Each structure stands twice: as C-alpha cells, then as structure tokens.
Amino acid sequence: MTRAAAPRVDKFAERRAELGAAALQALAELGYARTSLREIAQKSEFSHGVLHYYFKDKLDLILCSMRQYKARCVVRYDQVTAEATSFDELMTGFLAVLGETVRREAPLHRLWYDLRAQSLFDEGFRTDVAEIDKSLEKMMWRVMSRFAELAGEPLRLPASVIYATFDGLFQQCLLKHLSGDRQAISALQKNVRLVVVQLVGAPTRLQ
C-alpha cells in the first residue's frame, strides 16, 4: 500500500509546487495582509476550488511559494560562487546578481520581508520563516567563505552577523528602490563591495 501511495503523494506535491510558482506574482502584488485564497485565484489562472484543494489556507500557499522562490535565489548565488575562479570575478558576479534581483524581482523580495515581519506576530509560520532565513544565512556564509578563500584571509565574524549586515543593506536598498530612488541599486553594489573588502580584505596583487 505504501508503494502504491507514493506516486500519488509525489504528484500532489508536484502540483502544489506548480500552483505555488504560478501564484507567486499575484501574491507579490497583493501582499500577505491584503489577500485571501479567493483573491489570489482572481489574480491567477486557477480557480478558488483548485487552490483550496491543494492548500489549506493562504498561509500554506504563500509559504510554499516563498520557499520555492528563495530556493531559486540561493541557487543563483551558489552558481556564481562555484564558477568564480578569482576574487574579482566573484565580486563582479555577486554584485551583478544582487543588482538584477532587485531590479527584476523587487515585489517578490517585498513579499518576503512582509512575511518575515508578520512572523513576529503570528507564531503559525514563525518556524517556516526561520528556516527560510537560515537558508539565506548559510548562502551568504558560502559566498563570503569563497571570498575569504580567494583573498587568502580568514573570516572573523560569525555567519549570523555577516548575514545580518548584508540583509540590512539589501532591505535598505529595496525600500529606496520601491520609493523611486534610481541610485539605490548602484549604492547597494558600492556598499556591498566596501563591506566585503572590510570583512576579508582585497587579494594581494603580485608586483
């Protein structure tokens, strides 16, 4: 019976993933507090009945969508980190991804910060938000560990402090960008470059 049930469970999970990805833009547009499954259905191509079948409530759908989106974000940075063979190459790739994700996906990041703020009040999804946040902290640790390796210097701060620093810069940039500041992204890239060099130094150049 277990073997027969497995494919059905997998298909259910796959369908949830598909629906979560498809509904993400609608969620980002509406935000957490102003939306319901019915409103999400109206903004997407799926019926309220379909969404209700696969998700018990809007929170279930939002967390499913956000988990997938942040997982994709992590892959992008991991790819840049893995492919870089020099400090400068990693810096160029890292800053490019940072700028592009704000430029193209600001509403999705806004939704993430909305959820994270809501988790301070609602214990129902605090654990899920903490897990997503931890995955981003680990991602930044991998990025900075690679910078340190390429610079030939050790990291002197814990992962939590490093993540908090970059997350603060990113959120500050996002707010300015959404407010119409055309210099927000370039300022983020400049500040991130400064922080990286302060944390690990620049690589020693051969004379």
CSV table of C-alpha atoms in Angstrom, one decimal:
chain,number,residue,atom,x,y,z
A,1,MET,CA,0.0,0.0,0.0
A,2,THR,CA,2.9,2.4,0.8
A,3,ARG,CA,4.4,1.8,-2.6
A,4,ALA,CA,1.1,2.5,-4.4
A,5,ALA,CA,0.5,5.7,-2.4
A,6,ALA,CA,4.0,7.2,-3.0
A,7,PRO,CA,3.4,8.2,-6.7
A,8,ARG,CA,0.1,9.9,-5.6
A,9,VAL,CA,1.9,11.8,-2.9
A,10,ASP,CA,4.6,12.9,-5.3
A,11,LYS,CA,2.1,14.1,-7.8
A,12,PHE,CA,0.2,16.0,-5.1
A,13,ALA,CA,3.5,17.7,-4.1
A,14,GLU,CA,4.4,18.4,-7.7
A,15,ARG,CA,1.0,20.0,-8.3
A,16,ARG,CA,1.4,22.1,-5.1
A,17,ALA,CA,4.8,23.3,-6.4
A,18,GLU,CA,3.4,24.2,-9.8
A,19,LEU,CA,0.5,26.1,-8.3
A,20,GLY,CA,2.8,27.9,-5.8
A,21,ALA,CA,5.1,29.0,-8.5
A,22,ALA,CA,2.2,30.2,-10.7
A,23,ALA,CA,0.6,32.2,-7.9
A,24,LEU,CA,3.8,33.9,-6.8
A,25,GLN,CA,3.3,37.1,-8.8
A,26,ALA,CA,-0.2,37.5,-7.6
A,27,LEU,CA,1.0,37.1,-4.0
A,28,ALA,CA,3.8,39.6,-4.5
A,29,GLU,CA,1.3,42.1,-5.9
A,30,LEU,CA,-1.2,41.7,-3.1
A,31,GLY,CA,1.0,41.1,-0.1
A,32,TYR,CA,0.2,39.0,2.9
A,33,ALA,CA,-2.3,41.1,4.8
A,34,ARG,CA,-4.4,42.1,1.9
A,35,THR,CA,-5.0,38.8,0.3
A,36,SER,CA,-7.0,35.5,0.6
A,37,LEU,CA,-7.2,32.4,-1.5
A,38,ARG,CA,-10.2,33.7,-3.4
A,39,GLU,CA,-8.3,37.0,-4.2
A,40,ILE,CA,-5.3,35.0,-5.3
A,41,ALA,CA,-7.5,32.9,-7.6
A,42,GLN,CA,-8.9,36.0,-9.2
A,43,LYS,CA,-5.4,37.3,-9.9
A,44,SER,CA,-4.2,33.9,-11.3
A,45,GLU,CA,-5.5,31.4,-13.8
A,46,PHE,CA,-6.6,28.9,-11.2
A,47,SER,CA,-10.0,28.6,-9.5
A,48,HIS,CA,-10.6,29.1,-5.8
A,49,GLY,CA,-11.6,25.4,-5.6
A,50,VAL,CA,-8.3,24.2,-7.1
A,51,LEU,CA,-6.2,26.3,-4.7
A,52,HIS,CA,-8.3,25.3,-1.7
A,53,TYR,CA,-7.8,21.6,-2.6
A,54,TYR,CA,-4.1,21.8,-2.6
A,55,PHE,CA,-3.6,24.4,0.1
A,56,LYS,CA,-5.4,24.5,3.4
A,57,ASP,CA,-5.2,28.3,3.6
A,58,LYS,CA,-3.4,31.4,2.1
A,59,LEU,CA,-0.6,30.9,4.6
A,60,ASP,CA,0.1,27.4,3.3
A,61,LEU,CA,0.2,28.8,-0.3
A,62,ILE,CA,2.4,31.8,0.5
A,63,LEU,CA,4.9,29.7,2.4
A,64,CYS,CA,5.0,27.1,-0.4
A,65,SER,CA,5.6,29.9,-3.0
A,66,MET,CA,8.2,31.7,-0.9
A,67,ARG,CA,10.2,28.5,-0.2
A,68,GLN,CA,10.5,27.8,-3.9
A,69,TYR,CA,11.4,31.4,-4.8
A,70,LYS,CA,14.1,31.7,-2.1
A,71,ALA,CA,15.5,28.3,-3.1
A,72,ARG,CA,15.9,29.6,-6.6
A,73,CYS,CA,17.6,32.7,-5.3
A,74,VAL,CA,20.1,30.5,-3.3
A,75,VAL,CA,20.9,28.5,-6.5
A,76,ARG,CA,21.8,31.7,-8.3
A,77,TYR,CA,24.3,32.8,-5.7
A,78,ASP,CA,25.7,29.3,-5.3
A,79,GLN,CA,26.3,29.1,-9.0
A,80,VAL,CA,28.2,32.4,-9.1
A,81,THR,CA,30.2,31.3,-6.1
A,82,ALA,CA,31.0,27.9,-7.6
A,83,GLU,CA,32.0,29.3,-11.0
A,84,ALA,CA,34.2,32.2,-9.9
A,85,THR,CA,38.0,31.5,-10.1
A,86,SER,CA,39.2,34.8,-8.8
A,87,PHE,CA,38.3,37.4,-6.2
A,88,ASP,CA,37.4,40.0,-8.9
A,89,GLU,CA,35.3,37.5,-10.9
A,90,LEU,CA,33.3,36.6,-7.8
A,91,MET,CA,32.8,40.3,-6.9
A,92,THR,CA,31.6,41.1,-10.4
A,93,GLY,CA,29.2,38.2,-10.5
A,94,PHE,CA,27.9,38.7,-6.9
A,95,LEU,CA,27.2,42.4,-7.4
A,96,ALA,CA,25.5,41.7,-10.8
A,97,VAL,CA,23.1,39.2,-9.3
A,98,LEU,CA,22.4,41.5,-6.4
A,99,GLY,CA,21.5,44.3,-8.7
A,100,GLU,CA,19.5,42.2,-11.1
A,101,THR,CA,17.4,40.6,-8.4
A,102,VAL,CA,16.3,44.0,-7.0
A,103,ARG,CA,15.7,45.4,-10.5
A,104,ARG,CA,13.6,42.5,-11.7
A,105,GLU,CA,12.1,40.9,-8.6
A,106,ALA,CA,11.5,43.7,-6.1
A,107,PRO,CA,7.9,42.8,-5.4
A,108,LEU,CA,8.9,39.2,-4.5
A,109,HIS,CA,11.5,40.4,-2.0
A,110,ARG,CA,9.0,42.8,-0.6
A,111,LEU,CA,6.7,39.8,0.0
A,112,TRP,CA,9.5,38.1,1.8
A,113,TYR,CA,10.1,41.0,4.2
A,114,ASP,CA,6.3,41.2,4.7
A,115,LEU,CA,6.2,37.6,5.8
A,116,ARG,CA,9.2,37.9,8.0
A,117,ALA,CA,7.7,40.9,9.8
A,118,GLN,CA,4.3,39.1,10.1
A,119,SER,CA,6.1,36.2,11.8
A,120,LEU,CA,6.9,38.4,14.7
A,121,PHE,CA,3.2,38.5,15.5
A,122,ASP,CA,2.0,35.1,14.2
A,123,GLU,CA,3.6,32.0,15.6
A,124,GLY,CA,1.8,29.9,13.0
A,125,PHE,CA,4.5,30.4,10.4
A,126,ARG,CA,7.5,31.6,12.5
A,127,THR,CA,9.2,28.2,12.2
A,128,ASP,CA,8.9,28.2,8.4
A,129,VAL,CA,10.2,31.8,8.1
A,130,ALA,CA,13.1,31.0,10.4
A,131,GLU,CA,14.1,28.0,8.2
A,132,ILE,CA,14.0,30.1,5.0
A,133,ASP,CA,16.0,32.8,6.8
A,134,LYS,CA,18.6,30.2,7.9
A,135,SER,CA,19.0,29.0,4.3
A,136,LEU,CA,19.8,32.6,3.3
A,137,GLU,CA,22.3,32.9,6.1
A,138,LYS,CA,24.0,29.7,5.0
A,139,MET,CA,24.1,31.0,1.4
A,140,MET,CA,25.8,34.2,2.5
A,141,TRP,CA,28.3,32.3,4.5
A,142,ARG,CA,29.2,30.2,1.4
A,143,VAL,CA,29.6,33.4,-0.6
A,144,MET,CA,31.8,35.1,2.0
A,145,SER,CA,33.8,31.9,2.6
A,146,ARG,CA,34.7,31.8,-1.0
A,147,PHE,CA,35.7,35.5,-1.0
A,148,ALA,CA,37.9,34.8,2.0
A,149,GLU,CA,39.4,31.8,0.3
A,150,LEU,CA,40.2,33.8,-2.8
A,151,ALA,CA,41.6,36.6,-0.7
A,152,GLY,CA,43.7,34.3,1.4
A,153,GLU,CA,42.2,35.6,4.6
A,154,PRO,CA,40.0,34.0,7.3
A,155,LEU,CA,36.5,35.2,8.1
A,156,ARG,CA,36.5,36.9,11.5
A,157,LEU,CA,32.7,37.2,12.0
A,158,PRO,CA,30.1,34.6,12.6
A,159,ALA,CA,27.6,33.7,9.9
A,160,SER,CA,24.7,35.4,11.7
A,161,VAL,CA,26.5,38.7,11.8
A,162,ILE,CA,27.6,38.5,8.2
A,163,TYR,CA,24.0,37.7,7.1
A,164,ALA,CA,22.5,40.5,9.2
A,165,THR,CA,24.9,43.0,7.6
A,166,PHE,CA,24.1,42.1,4.0
A,167,ASP,CA,20.4,41.6,4.7
A,168,GLY,CA,20.2,45.1,6.2
A,169,LEU,CA,21.9,46.6,3.2
A,170,PHE,CA,19.6,44.7,0.8
A,171,GLN,CA,16.4,45.7,2.7
A,172,GLN,CA,17.5,49.3,2.8
A,173,CYS,CA,18.1,49.2,-1.0
A,174,LEU,CA,14.8,47.6,-1.6
A,175,LEU,CA,12.9,50.3,0.2
A,176,LYS,CA,14.7,53.0,-1.6
A,177,HIS,CA,14.2,51.3,-5.0
A,178,LEU,CA,10.5,50.8,-4.4
A,179,SER,CA,10.3,54.5,-3.5
A,180,GLY,CA,11.7,55.5,-6.8
A,181,ASP,CA,15.4,56.1,-6.0
A,182,ARG,CA,17.3,55.3,-9.2
A,183,GLN,CA,20.6,55.2,-7.4
A,184,ALA,CA,19.5,52.6,-4.9
A,185,ILE,CA,20.9,49.6,-6.7
A,186,SER,CA,24.3,51.2,-7.6
A,187,ALA,CA,24.6,52.3,-3.9
A,188,LEU,CA,23.9,48.8,-2.8
A,189,GLN,CA,26.6,47.4,-5.0
A,190,LYS,CA,29.1,50.0,-3.8
A,191,ASN,CA,28.3,49.4,-0.2
A,192,VAL,CA,28.4,45.6,-0.6
A,193,ARG,CA,31.8,45.9,-2.2
A,194,LEU,CA,33.1,48.0,0.7
A,195,VAL,CA,31.8,45.5,3.3
A,196,VAL,CA,33.3,42.5,1.5
A,197,VAL,CA,36.7,44.2,1.4
A,198,GLN,CA,36.4,45.3,5.1
A,199,LEU,CA,35.5,41.7,6.1
A,200,VAL,CA,38.1,39.8,4.2
A,201,GLY,CA,40.4,42.4,2.6
A,202,ALA,CA,41.3,42.5,-1.0
A,203,PRO,CA,43.6,39.8,-2.5
A,204,THR,CA,47.3,40.5,-2.6
A,205,ARG,CA,48.4,41.6,-6.0
A,206,LEU,CA,51.7,40.4,-7.4
A,207,GLN,CA,54.0,43.3,-8.2
